[in-house]
GROMACS .gro file of C-alpha atoms in nm:
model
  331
    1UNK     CA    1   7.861  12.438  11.913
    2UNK     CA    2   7.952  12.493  11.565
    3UNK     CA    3   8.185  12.267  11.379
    4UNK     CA    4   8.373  12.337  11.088
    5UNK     CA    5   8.269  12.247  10.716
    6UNK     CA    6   8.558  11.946  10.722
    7UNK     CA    7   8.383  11.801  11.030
    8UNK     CA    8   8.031  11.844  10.885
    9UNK     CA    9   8.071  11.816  10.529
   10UNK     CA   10   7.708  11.836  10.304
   11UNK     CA   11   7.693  11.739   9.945
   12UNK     CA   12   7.999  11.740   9.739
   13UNK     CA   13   8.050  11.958   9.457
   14UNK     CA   14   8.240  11.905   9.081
   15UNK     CA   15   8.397  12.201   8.944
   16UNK     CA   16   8.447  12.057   8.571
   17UNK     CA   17   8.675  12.210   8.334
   18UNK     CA   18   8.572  12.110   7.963
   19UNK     CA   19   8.922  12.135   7.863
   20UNK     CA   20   8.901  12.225   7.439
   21UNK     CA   21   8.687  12.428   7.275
   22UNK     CA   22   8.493  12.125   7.111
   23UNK     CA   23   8.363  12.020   7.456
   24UNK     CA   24   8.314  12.401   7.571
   25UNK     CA   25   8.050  12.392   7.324
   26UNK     CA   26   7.887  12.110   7.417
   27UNK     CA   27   7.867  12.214   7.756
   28UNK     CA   28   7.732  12.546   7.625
   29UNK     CA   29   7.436  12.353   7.470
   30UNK     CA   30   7.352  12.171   7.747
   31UNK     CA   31   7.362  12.385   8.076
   32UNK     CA   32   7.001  12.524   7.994
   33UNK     CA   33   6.867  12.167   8.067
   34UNK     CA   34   7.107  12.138   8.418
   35UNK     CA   35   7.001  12.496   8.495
   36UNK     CA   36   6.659  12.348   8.501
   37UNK     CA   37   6.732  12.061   8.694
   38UNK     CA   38   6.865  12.248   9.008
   39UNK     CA   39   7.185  12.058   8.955
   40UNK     CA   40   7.423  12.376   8.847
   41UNK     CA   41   7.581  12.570   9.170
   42UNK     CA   42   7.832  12.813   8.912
   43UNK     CA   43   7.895  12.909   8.549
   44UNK     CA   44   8.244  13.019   8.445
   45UNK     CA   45   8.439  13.060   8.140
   46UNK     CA   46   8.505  12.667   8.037
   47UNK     CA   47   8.364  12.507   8.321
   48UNK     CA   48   8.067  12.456   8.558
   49UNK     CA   49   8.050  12.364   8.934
   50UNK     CA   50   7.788  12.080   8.947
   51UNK     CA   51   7.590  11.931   9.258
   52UNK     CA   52   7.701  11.589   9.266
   53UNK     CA   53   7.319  11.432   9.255
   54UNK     CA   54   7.402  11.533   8.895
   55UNK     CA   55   7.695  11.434   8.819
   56UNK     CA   56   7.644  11.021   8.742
   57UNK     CA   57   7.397  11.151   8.455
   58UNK     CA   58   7.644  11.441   8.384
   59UNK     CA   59   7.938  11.178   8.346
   60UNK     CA   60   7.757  10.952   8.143
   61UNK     CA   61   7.668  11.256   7.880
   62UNK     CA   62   8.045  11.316   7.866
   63UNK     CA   63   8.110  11.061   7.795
   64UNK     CA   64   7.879  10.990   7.497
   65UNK     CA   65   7.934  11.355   7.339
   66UNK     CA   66   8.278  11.500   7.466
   67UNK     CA   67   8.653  11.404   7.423
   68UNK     CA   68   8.708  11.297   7.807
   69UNK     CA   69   9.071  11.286   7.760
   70UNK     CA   70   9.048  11.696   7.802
   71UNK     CA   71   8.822  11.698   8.062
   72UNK     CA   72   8.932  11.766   8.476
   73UNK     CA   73   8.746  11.775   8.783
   74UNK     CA   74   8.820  11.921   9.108
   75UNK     CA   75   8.602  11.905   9.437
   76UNK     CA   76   8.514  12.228   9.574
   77UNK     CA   77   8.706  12.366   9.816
   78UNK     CA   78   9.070  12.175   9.695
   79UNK     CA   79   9.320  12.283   9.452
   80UNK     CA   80   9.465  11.951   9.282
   81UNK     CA   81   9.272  11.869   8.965
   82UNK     CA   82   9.172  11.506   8.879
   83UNK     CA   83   9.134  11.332   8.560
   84UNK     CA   84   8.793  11.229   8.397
   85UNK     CA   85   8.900  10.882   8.454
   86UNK     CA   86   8.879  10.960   8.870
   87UNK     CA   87   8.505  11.087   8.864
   88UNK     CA   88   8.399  10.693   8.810
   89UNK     CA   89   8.569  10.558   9.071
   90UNK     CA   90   8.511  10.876   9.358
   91UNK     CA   91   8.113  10.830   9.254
   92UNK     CA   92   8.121  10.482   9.359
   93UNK     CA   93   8.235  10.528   9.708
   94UNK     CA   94   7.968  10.742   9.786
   95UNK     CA   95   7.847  10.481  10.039
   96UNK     CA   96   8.106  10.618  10.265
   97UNK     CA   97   7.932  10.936  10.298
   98UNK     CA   98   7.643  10.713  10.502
   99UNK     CA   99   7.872  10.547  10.722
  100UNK     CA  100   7.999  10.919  10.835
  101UNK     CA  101   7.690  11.101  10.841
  102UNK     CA  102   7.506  10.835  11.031
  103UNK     CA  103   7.799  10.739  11.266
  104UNK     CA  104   7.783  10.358  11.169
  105UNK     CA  105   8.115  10.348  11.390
  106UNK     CA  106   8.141  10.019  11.530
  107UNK     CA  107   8.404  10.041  11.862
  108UNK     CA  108   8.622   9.729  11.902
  109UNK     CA  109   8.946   9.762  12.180
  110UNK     CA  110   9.233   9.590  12.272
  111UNK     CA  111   9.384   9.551  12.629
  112UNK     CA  112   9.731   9.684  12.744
  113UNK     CA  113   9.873   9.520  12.984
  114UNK     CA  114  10.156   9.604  13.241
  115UNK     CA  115  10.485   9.427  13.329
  116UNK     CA  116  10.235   9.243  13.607
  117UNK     CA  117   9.995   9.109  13.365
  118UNK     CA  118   9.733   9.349  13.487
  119UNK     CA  119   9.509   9.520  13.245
  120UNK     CA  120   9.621   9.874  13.199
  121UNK     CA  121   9.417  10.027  12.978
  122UNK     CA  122   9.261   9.943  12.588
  123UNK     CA  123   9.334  10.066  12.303
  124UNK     CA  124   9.005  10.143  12.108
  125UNK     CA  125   8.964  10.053  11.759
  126UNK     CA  126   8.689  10.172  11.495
  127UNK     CA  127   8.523   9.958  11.250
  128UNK     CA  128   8.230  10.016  11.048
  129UNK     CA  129   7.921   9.854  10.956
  130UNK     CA  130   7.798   9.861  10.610
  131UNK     CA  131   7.403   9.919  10.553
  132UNK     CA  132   7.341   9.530  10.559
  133UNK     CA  133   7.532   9.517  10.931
  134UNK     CA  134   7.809   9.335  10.775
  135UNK     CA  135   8.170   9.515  10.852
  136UNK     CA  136   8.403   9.726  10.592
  137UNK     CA  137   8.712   9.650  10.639
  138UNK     CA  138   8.924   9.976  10.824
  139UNK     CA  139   9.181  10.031  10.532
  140UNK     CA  140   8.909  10.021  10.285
  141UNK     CA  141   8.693  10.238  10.436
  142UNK     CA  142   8.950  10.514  10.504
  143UNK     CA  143   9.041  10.526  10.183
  144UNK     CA  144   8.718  10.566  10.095
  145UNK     CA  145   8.671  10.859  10.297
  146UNK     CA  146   9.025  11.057  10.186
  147UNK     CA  147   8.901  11.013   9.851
  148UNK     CA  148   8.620  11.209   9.890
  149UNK     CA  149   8.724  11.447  10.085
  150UNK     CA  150   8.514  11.286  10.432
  151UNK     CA  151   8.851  11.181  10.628
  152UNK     CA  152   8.842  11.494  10.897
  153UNK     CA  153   8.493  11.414  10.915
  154UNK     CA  154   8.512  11.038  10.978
  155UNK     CA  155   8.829  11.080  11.204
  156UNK     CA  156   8.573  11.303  11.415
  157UNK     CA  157   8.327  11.060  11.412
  158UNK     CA  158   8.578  10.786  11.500
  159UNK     CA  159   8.714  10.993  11.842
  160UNK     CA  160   8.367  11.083  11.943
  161UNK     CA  161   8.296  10.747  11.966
  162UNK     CA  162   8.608  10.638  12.158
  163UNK     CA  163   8.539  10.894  12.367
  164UNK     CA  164   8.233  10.782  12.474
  165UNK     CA  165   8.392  10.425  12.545
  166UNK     CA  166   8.614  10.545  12.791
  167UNK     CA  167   8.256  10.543  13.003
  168UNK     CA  168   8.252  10.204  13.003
  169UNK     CA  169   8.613  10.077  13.012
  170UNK     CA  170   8.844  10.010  13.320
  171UNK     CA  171   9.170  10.257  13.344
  172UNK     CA  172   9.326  10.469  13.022
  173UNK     CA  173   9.155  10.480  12.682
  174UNK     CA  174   9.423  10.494  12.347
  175UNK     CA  175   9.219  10.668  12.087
  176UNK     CA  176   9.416  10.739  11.732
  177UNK     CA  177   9.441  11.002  11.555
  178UNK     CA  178   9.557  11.108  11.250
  179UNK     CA  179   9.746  11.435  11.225
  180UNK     CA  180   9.680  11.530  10.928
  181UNK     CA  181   9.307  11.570  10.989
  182UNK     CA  182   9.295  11.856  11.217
  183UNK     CA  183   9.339  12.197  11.026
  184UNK     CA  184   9.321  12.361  11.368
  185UNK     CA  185   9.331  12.210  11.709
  186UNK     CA  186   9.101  12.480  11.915
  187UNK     CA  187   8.865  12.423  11.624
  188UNK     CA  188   8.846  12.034  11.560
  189UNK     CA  189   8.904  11.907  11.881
  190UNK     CA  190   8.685  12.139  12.106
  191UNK     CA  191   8.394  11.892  12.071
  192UNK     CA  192   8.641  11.603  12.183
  193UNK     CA  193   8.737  11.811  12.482
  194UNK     CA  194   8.374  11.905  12.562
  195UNK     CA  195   8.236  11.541  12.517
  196UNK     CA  196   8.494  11.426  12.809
  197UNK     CA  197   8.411  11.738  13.006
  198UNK     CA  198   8.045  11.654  12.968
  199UNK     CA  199   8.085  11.262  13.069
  200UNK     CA  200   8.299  11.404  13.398
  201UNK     CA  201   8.562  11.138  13.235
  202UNK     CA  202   8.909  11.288  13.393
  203UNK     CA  203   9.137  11.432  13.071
  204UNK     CA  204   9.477  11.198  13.196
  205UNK     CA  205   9.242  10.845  13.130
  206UNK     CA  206   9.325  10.954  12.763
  207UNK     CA  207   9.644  10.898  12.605
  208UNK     CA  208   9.569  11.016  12.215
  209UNK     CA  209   9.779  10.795  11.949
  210UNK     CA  210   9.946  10.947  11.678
  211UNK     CA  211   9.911  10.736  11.372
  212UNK     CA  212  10.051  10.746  11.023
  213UNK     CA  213  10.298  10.996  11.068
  214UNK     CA  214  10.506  10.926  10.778
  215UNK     CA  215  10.255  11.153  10.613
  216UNK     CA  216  10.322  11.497  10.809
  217UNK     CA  217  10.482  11.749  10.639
  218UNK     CA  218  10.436  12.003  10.865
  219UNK     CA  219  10.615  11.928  11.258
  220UNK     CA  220  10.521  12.230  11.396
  221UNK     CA  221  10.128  12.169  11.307
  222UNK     CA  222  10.164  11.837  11.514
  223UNK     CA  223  10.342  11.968  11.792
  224UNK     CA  224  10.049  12.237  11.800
  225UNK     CA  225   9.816  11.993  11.825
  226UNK     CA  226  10.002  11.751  12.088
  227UNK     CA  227  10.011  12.075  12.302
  228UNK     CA  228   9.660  12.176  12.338
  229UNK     CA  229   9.600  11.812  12.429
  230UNK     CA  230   9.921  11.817  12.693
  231UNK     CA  231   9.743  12.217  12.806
  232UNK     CA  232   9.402  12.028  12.861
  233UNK     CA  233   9.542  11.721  13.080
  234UNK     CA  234   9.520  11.476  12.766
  235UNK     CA  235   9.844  11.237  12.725
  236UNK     CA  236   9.911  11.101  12.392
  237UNK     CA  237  10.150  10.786  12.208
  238UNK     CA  238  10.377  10.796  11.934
  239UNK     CA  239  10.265  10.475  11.758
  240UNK     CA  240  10.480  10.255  11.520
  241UNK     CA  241  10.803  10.399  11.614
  242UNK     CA  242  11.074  10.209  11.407
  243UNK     CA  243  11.301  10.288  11.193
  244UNK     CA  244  11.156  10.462  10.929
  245UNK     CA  245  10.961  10.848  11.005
  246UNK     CA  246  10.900  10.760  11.366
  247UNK     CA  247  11.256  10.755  11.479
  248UNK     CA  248  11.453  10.865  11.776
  249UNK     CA  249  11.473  11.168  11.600
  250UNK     CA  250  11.109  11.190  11.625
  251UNK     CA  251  11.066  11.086  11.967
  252UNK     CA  252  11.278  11.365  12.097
  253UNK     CA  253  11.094  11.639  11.893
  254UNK     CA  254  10.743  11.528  11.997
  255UNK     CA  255  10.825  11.385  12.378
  256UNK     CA  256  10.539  11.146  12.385
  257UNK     CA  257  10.412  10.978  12.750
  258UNK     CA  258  10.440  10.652  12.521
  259UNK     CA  259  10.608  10.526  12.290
  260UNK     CA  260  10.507  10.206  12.080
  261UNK     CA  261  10.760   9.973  11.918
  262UNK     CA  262  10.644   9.871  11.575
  263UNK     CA  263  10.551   9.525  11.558
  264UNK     CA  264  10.768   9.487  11.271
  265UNK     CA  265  11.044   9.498  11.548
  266UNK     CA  266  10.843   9.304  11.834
  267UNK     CA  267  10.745   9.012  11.629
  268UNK     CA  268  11.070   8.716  11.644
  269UNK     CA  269  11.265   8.967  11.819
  270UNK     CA  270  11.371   8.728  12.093
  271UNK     CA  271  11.555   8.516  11.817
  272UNK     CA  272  11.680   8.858  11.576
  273UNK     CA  273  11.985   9.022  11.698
  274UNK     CA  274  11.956   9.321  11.430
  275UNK     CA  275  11.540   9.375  11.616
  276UNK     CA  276  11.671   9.351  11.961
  277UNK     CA  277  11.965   9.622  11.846
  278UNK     CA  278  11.667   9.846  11.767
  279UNK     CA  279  11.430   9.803  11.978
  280UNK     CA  280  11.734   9.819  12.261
  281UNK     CA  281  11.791  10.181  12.087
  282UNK     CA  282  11.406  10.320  12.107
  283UNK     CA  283  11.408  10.178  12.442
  284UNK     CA  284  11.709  10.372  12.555
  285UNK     CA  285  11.567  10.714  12.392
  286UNK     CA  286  11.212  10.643  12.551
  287UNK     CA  287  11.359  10.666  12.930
  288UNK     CA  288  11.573  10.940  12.794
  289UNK     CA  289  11.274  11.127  12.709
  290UNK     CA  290  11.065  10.976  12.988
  291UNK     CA  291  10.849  10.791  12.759
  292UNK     CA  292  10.685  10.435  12.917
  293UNK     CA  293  10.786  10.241  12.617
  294UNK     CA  294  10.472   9.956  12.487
  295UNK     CA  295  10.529   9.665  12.311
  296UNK     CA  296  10.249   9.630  12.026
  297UNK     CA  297  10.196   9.331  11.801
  298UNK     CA  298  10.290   9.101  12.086
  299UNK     CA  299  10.189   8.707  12.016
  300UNK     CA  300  10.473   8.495  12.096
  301UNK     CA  301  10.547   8.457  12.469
  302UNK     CA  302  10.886   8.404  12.423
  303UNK     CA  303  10.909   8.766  12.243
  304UNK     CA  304  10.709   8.919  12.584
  305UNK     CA  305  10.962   8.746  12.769
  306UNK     CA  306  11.219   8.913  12.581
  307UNK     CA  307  11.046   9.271  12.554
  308UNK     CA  308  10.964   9.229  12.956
  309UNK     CA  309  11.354   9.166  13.064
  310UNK     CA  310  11.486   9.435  12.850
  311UNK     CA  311  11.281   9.689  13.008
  312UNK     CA  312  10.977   9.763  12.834
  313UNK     CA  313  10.702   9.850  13.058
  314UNK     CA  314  10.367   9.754  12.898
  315UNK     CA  315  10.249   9.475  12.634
  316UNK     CA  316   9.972   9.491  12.370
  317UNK     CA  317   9.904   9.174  12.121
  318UNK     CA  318   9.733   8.873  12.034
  319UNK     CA  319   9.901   8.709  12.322
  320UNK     CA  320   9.671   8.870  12.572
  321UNK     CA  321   9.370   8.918  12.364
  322UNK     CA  322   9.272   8.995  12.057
  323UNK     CA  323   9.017   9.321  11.953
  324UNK     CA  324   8.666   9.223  12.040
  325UNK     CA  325   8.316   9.456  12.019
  326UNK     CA  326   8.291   9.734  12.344
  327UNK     CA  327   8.018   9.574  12.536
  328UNK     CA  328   7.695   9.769  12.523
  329UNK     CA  329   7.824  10.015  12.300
  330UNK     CA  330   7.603  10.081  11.933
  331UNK     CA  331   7.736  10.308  11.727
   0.00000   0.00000   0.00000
């Protein structure tokens, strides 16, 4: 099956624009010794598209013989130029590219638990192990990846790997996702479809979490992609619904199956009027939509207690257990 060049992404490469006529003729002088080196994919009028095994020695020259201030990059295949000033910093993370292409995905999840106490399902959580085994912390690493152009490819790599935890784990799997990594759903999520189809694990154990959706500018993508998971038996979450993008506004566009309260609003809300008032509101437009509303960020029992009377249906938190290593999963 083949996968798009977003999901399998090979070595980057630096169209350069010299910017002034002064550093056009530098670069002039010196593209007969990168022609030689292999390390020159195009040649255009003021700038050159350079493999990026070049570019640390190519930045360095720049440096030492042009005026930088003029000069722009752009990766191939975008459209927003970057400053000279960004090349240092976007060379640096290259380790990223290791921890994607050799799926050093380390699975971690969470249990959900119902208004019984009785495990529900987990919600699975990558982390990722640098070359010395030692762990990168999430935030870091993603922005890594987004950087450099790897985040549809790590996401990939991330829900491949939850996938295959669902194999080992008791009831429904959560497995985020971040919307704005799929271009298009038959296309980038066919190999998460086959992967369950191929581990006979039945379609509803998934419920598919929508995360960071204060970044999607475009509804109708999302609700594309929501529906071929809904059309293939997949449920997914609307996670850290609150007051900000994920509102009740929200909620009745997308119609999750779940709907998790931000734990901005579950943390002290047993003793916070103006965080019961709101999480009393998503409550009410979860059963009007039919959503189970969760409770996420849960460690104070008193704040269960709270959560539990006024209706919500299932709990996630510290309180019940904190993210720990799948068993017997290496990624």
């Amino acid at each position: 099956m083949s996968e798009c060049r977003s999901c399998q992404p090979g070595e980057l490469l630096y169209r350069v624009t010299a910017g002034t006529d002064a550093n056009e003729e530098v670069l002039q002088g010196i593209l007969p010794f990168m022609r030689a080196s292999g390390v020159v994919v195009k040649e255009e009028e003021g700038a050159v598209t350079v493999r990026e095994s070049g570019m640390a020695d190519f930045m360095d020259f720049c440096r030492d013989h042009m005026n930088t201030s003029g000069i722009t990059f752009r990766l191939d295949g975008e459209e927003e130029r970057r400053p000279f000033e960004a090349l240092a910093p976007l060379l640096d993370a290259r380790w990223i590219d290791s921890i994607v292409f050799q799926g050093r995905v380390v699975p971690y999840c969470q249990p959900i638990l119902d208004r019984d106490g009785k495990l529900f399902a987990h919600e699975i959580l990558s982390r990722f192990a640098r070359e010395d085994g030692t762990l990168a912390p999430p935030g870091e690493v993603f922005r890594a990846a987004k950087a450099r152009g790897r985040l549809y490819a790590l996401d990939r790599v991330c829900r491949m790997s939850a996938v295959k935890c669902a194999a080992e784990l008791p009831g429904k799997v959560f497995i985020n996702f971040i919307p704005t990594s799929i271009y298009a759903p038959e296309h980038c999520l066919r190999s998460t479809v086959a992967l369950a189809g191929e581990l006979g694990i039945d379609p509803s154990r998934f419920v598919f979490e929508v995360v960071e959706t204060e970044y999607v500018e475009d509804l109708a993508h999302l609700k594309g992609i929501l529906d071929y998971y809904r059309r293939r038996g997949f449920q997914y979450a609307l996670d850290d619904v609150g007051e900000g993008f994920s509102t009740v506004e929200m909620l009745r566009e997308l119609k999750p199956h779940y709907m998790k309260l931000d734990m901005g609003y579950v943390r002290g809300v047993a003793g916070d009027p103006r965080k019961q008032e709101v999480a009393l509101k998503l409550l009410a437009a979860a059963r009007e939509i039919g959503a189970v509303p969760l409770g996420e960020g849960v460690e104070a029992r008193e704040d269960y207690d709270w959560l539990r009377q006024a209706g919500f249906e299932l709990f996630q938190g510290y309180l019940f257990g904190k993210p720990a290593p799948v068993h017997g999963k290496q990624a």
